[in-house]
Short mmCIF file of C-alpha atoms and ligand atoms in Angstrom, two decimals:
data_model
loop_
_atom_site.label_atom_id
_atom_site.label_comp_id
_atom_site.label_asym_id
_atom_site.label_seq_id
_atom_site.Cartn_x
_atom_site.Cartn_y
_atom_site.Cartn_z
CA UNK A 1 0.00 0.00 0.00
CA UNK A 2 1.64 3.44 -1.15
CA UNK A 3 0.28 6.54 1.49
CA UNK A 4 0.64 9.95 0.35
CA UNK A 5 0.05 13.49 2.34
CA UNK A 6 -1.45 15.62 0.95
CA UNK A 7 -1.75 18.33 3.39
CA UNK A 8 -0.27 18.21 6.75
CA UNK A 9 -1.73 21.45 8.39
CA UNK A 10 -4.75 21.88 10.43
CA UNK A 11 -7.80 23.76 9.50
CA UNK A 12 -6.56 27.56 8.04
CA UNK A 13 -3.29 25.71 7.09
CA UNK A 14 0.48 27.06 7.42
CA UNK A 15 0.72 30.23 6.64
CA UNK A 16 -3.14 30.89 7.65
CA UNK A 17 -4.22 33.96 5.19
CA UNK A 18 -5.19 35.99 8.64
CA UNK A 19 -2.39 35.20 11.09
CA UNK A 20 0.90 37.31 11.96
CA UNK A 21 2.08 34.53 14.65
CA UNK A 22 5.67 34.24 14.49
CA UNK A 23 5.68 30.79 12.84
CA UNK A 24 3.54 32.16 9.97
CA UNK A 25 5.70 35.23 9.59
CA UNK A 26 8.25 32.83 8.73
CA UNK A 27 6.78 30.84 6.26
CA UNK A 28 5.33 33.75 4.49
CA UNK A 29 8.46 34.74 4.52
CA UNK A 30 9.48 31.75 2.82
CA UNK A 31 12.27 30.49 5.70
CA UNK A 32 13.35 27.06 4.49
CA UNK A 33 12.88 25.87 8.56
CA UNK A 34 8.96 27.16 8.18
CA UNK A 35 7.66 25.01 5.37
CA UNK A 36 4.03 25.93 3.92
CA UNK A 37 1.60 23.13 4.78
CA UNK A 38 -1.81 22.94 3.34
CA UNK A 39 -5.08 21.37 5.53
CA UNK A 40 -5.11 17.95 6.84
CA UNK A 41 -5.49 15.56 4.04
CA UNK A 42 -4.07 12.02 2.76
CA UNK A 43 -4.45 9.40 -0.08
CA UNK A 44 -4.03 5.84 -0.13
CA UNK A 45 -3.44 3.12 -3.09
CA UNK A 46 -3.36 -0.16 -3.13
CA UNK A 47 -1.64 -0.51 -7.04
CA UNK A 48 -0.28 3.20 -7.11
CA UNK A 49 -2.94 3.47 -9.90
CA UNK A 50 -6.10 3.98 -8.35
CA UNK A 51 -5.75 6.36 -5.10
CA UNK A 52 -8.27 7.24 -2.24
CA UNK A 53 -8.04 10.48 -0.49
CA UNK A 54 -9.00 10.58 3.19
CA UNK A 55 -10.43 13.82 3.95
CA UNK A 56 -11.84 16.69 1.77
CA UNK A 57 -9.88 19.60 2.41
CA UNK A 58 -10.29 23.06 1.10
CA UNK A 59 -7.14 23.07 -0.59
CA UNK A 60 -8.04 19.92 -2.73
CA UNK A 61 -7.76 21.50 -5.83
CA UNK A 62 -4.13 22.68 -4.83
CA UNK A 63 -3.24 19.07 -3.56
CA UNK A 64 -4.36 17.29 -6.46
CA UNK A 65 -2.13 19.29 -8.52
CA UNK A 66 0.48 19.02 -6.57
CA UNK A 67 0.78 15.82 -6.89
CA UNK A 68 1.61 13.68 -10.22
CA UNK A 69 0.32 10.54 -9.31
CA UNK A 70 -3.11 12.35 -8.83
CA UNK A 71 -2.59 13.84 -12.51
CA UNK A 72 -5.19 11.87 -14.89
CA UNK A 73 -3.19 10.27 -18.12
CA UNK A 74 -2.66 12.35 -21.16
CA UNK A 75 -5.66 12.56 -23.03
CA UNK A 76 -8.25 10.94 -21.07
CA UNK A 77 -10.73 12.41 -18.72
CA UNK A 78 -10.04 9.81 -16.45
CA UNK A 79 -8.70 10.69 -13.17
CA UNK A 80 -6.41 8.35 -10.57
CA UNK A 81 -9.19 9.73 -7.33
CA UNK A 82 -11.41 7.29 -7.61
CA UNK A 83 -13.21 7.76 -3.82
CA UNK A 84 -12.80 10.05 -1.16
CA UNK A 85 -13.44 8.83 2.72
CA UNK A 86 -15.18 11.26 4.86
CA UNK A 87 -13.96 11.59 8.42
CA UNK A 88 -15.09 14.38 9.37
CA UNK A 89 -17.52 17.45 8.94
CA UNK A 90 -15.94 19.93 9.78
CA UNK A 91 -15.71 22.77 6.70
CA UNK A 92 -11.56 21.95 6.70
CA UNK A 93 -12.93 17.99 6.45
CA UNK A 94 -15.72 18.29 3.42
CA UNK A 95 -15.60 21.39 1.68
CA UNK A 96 -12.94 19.70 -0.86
CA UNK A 97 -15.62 17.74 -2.48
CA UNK A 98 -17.06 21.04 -4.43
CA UNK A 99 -13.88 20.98 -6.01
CA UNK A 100 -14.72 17.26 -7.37
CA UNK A 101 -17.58 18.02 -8.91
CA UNK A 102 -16.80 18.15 -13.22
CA UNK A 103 -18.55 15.35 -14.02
CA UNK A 104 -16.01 13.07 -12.27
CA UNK A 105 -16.81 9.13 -11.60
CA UNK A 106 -16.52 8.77 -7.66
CA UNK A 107 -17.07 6.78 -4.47
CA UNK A 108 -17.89 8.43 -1.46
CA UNK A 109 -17.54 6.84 2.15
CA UNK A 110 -18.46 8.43 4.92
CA UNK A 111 -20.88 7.37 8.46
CA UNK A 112 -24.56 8.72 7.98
CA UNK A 113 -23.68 11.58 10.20
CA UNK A 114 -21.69 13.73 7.41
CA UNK A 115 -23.78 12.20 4.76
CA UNK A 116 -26.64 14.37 6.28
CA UNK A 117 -24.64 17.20 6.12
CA UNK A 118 -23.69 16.98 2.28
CA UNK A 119 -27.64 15.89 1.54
CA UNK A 120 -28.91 18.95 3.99
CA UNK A 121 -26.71 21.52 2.07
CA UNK A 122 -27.56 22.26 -1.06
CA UNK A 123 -24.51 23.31 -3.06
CA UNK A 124 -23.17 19.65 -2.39
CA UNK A 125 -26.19 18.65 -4.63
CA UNK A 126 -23.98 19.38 -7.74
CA UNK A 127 -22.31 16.68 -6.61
CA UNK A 128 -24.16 14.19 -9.37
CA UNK A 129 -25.54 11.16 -8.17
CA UNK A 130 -25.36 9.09 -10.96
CA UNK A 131 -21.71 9.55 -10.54
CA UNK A 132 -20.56 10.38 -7.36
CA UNK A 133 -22.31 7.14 -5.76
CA UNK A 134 -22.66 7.96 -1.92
CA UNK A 135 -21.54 4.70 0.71
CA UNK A 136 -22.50 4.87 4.36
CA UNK A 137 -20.20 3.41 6.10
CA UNK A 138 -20.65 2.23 10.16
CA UNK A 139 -17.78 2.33 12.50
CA UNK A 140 -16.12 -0.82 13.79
CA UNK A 141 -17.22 -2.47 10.16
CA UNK A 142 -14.39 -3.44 7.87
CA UNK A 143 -15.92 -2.27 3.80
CA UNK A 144 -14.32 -3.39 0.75
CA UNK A 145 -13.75 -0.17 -1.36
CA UNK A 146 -13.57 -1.79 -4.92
CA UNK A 147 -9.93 -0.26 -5.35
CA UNK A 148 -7.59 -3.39 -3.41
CA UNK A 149 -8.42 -0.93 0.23
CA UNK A 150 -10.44 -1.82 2.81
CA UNK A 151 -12.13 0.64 5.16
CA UNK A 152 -13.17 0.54 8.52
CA UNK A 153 -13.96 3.50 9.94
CA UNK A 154 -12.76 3.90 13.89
CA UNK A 155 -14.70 5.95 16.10
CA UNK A 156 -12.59 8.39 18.29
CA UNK A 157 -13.60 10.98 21.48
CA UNK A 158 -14.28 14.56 19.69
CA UNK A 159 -16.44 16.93 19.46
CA UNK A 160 -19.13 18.26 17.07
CA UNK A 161 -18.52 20.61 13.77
CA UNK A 162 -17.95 24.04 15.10
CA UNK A 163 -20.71 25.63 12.57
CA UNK A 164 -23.07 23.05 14.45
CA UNK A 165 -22.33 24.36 17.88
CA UNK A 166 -23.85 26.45 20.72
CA UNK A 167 -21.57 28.92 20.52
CA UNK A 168 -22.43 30.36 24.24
CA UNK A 169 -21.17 27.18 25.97
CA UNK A 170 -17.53 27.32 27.47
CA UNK A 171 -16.89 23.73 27.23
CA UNK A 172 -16.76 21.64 24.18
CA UNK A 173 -19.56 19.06 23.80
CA UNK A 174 -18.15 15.75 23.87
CA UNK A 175 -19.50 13.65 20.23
CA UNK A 176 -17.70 11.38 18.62
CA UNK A 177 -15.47 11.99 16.13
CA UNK A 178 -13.73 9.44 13.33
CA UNK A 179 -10.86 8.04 12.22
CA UNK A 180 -9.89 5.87 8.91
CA UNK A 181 -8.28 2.27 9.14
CA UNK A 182 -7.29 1.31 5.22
CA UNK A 183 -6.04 -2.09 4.97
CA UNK A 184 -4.01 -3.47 2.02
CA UNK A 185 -1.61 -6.15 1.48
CA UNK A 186 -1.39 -7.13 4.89
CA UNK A 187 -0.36 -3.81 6.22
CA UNK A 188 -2.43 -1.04 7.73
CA UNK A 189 -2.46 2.89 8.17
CA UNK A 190 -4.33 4.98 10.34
CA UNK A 191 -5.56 8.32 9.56
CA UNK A 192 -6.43 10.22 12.80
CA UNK A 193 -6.93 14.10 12.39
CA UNK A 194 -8.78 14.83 15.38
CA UNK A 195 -8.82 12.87 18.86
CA UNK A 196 -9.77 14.97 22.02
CA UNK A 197 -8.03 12.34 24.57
CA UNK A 198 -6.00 9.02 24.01
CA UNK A 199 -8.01 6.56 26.19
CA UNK A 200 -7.37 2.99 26.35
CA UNK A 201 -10.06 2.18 24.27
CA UNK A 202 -7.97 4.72 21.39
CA UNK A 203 -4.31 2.90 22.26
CA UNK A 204 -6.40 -0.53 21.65
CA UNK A 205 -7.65 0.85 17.99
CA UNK A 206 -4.26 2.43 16.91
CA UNK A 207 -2.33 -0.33 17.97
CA UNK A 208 -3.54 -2.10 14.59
CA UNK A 209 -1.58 0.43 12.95
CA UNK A 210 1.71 -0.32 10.87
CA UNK A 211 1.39 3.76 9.75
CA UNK A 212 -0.36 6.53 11.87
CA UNK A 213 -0.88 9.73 10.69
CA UNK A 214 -2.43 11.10 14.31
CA UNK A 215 -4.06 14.57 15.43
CA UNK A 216 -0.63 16.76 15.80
CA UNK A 217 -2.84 20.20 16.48
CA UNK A 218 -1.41 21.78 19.42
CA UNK A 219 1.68 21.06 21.42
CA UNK A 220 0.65 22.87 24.57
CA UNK A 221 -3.13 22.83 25.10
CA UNK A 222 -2.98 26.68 25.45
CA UNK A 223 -0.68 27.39 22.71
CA UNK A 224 -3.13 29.87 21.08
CA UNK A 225 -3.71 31.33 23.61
CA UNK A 226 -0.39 32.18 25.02
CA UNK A 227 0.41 33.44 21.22
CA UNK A 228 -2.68 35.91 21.18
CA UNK A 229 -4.39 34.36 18.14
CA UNK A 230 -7.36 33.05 20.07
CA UNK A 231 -8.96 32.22 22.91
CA UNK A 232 -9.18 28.93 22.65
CA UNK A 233 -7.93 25.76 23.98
CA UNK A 234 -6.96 22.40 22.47
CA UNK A 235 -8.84 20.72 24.94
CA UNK A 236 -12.05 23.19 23.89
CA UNK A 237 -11.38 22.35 19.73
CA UNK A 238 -11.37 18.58 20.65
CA UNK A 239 -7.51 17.92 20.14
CA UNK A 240 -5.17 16.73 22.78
CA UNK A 241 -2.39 18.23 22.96
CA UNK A 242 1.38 16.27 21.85
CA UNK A 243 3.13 17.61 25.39
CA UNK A 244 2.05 17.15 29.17
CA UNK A 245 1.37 13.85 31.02
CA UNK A 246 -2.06 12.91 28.91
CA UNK A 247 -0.32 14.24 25.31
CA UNK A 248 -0.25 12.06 22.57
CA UNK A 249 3.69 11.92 22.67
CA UNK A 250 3.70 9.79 25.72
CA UNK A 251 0.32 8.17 25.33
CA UNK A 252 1.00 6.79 22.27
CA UNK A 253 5.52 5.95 23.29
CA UNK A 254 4.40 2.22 23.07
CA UNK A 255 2.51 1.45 19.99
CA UNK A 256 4.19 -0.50 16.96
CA UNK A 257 3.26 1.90 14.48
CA UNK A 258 5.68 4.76 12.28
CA UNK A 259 4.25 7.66 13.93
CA UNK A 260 3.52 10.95 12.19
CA UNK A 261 2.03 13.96 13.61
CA UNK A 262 -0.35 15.91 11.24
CA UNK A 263 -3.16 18.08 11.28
CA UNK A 264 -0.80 20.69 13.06
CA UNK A 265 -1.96 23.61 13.23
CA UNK A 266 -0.06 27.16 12.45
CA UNK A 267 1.15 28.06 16.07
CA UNK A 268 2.61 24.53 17.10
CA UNK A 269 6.34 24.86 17.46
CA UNK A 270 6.97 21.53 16.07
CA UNK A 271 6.02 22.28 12.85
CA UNK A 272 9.59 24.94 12.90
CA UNK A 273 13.13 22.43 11.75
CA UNK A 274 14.86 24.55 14.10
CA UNK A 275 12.70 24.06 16.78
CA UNK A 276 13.17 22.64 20.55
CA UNK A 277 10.03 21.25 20.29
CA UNK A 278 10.64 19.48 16.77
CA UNK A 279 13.93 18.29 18.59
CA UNK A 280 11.87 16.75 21.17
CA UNK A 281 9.28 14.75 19.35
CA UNK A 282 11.96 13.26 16.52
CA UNK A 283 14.31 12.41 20.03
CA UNK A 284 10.91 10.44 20.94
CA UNK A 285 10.55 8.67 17.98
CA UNK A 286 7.81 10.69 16.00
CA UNK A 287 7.70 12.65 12.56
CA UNK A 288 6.36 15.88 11.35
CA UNK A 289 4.14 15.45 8.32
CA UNK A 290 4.63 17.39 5.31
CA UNK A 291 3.04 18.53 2.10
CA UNK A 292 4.31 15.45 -0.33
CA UNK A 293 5.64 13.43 2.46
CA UNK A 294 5.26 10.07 1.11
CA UNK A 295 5.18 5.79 2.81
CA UNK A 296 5.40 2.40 1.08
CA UNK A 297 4.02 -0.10 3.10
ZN1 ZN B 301 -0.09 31.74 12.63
#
């Protein structure tokens, strides 16, 4: 199984258009230590031929392009995306499939949950169905794609959309949340954007993993805070943190898996080369996703 990034930012991506934070400074800048990133995405294939992308970000159009295996062959109309796999409805997790939508052959997986979404908002209704066939998909149920992958979709602890919200409430409400488990050839990735707390019932589900491309948002759960971009903290957006006693970087120190951090958003330290905090998490054992970055399994 070949796994691809396609965008290793969190939601706003690295730079984000409206941020002056020191770490975006620098990438606008164009600082070879502060790559770009664009938002949370990845692709799987089974042949290298035929590729699934797991998570519709914003910047699909961008990543697409970016990419030549994604590139259809000269002179057909036939593109290598042949399904996207839903995880999440957030805008940063489903407003890429508007860019899908030229009269494009597709499979879409995704639980009922975001399905409603897409069926409850119109503009996703130019979304053809007579080509872009819709699967529902239940958590905990292994589905053969049709492309050599199979799906199961994992739930994690989250929280709901932040357009669905009560915006007066201090505290997140806890929902559950989703990750993707594509199995091919005997080996297995994990695609885990968003997890609000690694339980034991998480370790038990990621420990399937060979690959794990897990929830890197924050590194300190009041990072955006402490930088003056927001009042918000990781704990409130429904992502633990990779530091402190309950952070992903010692929660997950014993599982099998490669582990790669993505989803990271714009003020996490990690995502500078020249960073303690990069220093840190590669002395532990992890990565830092990047646009491009690329795993044969
Ligand atoms: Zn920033």
């Amino acid at each position: 199984m070949q796994c691809l990034v396609l965008g290793a930012a969190a939601g706003g991506g690295f730079p984000q258009w409206n941020c002056g934070c020191s770490l975006c400074v620098r990438a606008r800048a164009g600082d070879p230590a502060a790559r770009p990133r664009t938002q949370a995405s990845a692709a799987v294939s089974a042949d290298g031929g035929q590729w699934l992308i797991i998570g519709a970000s914003p910047d699909m159009r961008q990543q697409i392009l970016a990419n030549d295996v994604l590139a259809p062959p000269p002179g057909t109309r036939a593109s290598p995306v042949v399904g996207v796999v839903l995880i999440s409805a957030d805008i940063d997790g489903i407003a890429g499939m508007l860019v899908l939508r030229e009269q494009q052959r597709l499979r879409v997986f995704a639980p009922a949950s975001i399905l409603k979404v897409m069926a409850a908002n119109g503009v996703f209704a130019s979304l053809d169905p007579a080509l872009v066939e819709r699967v529902e998909i239940a958590a905990g149920v292994p589905v053969e794609t049709g492309f050599g992958v199979s799906l199961t979709l994992l739930e994690m602890p989250g929280k709901i959309p932040l357009y669905q919200e009560n915006r007066s409430l201090a505290v997140a409400e806890p929902a559950i949340t989703y990750a993707a488990q594509l199995e091919s050839g005997g080996k297995t990735c994990i695609v885990a954007p968003a997890c609000a707390d690694v339980n034991d019932a998480v370790l038990r589900q990621l420990s399937a993993a060979d690959l794990l491309l897990f929830d890197g948002t924050l590194f300190t759960d009041d990072e955006m805070v402490q930088a003056g971009v927001g009042q918000k903290t990781g704990k409130r957006m429904g992502h633990v943190s990779v530091s402190g006693p309950d952070g992903s970087l010692a929660r997950l120190a014993k599982l099998p898996a490669r582990k790669i951090f993505f989803h990271i958003n714009n003020t996490n330290p990690m995502l500078l080369e020249d960073s303690a905090e990069r220093r840190q998490v590669e002395a532990a054992g992890y990565e830092v996703a990047f646009d491009g970055m690329r795993f044969s399994l």
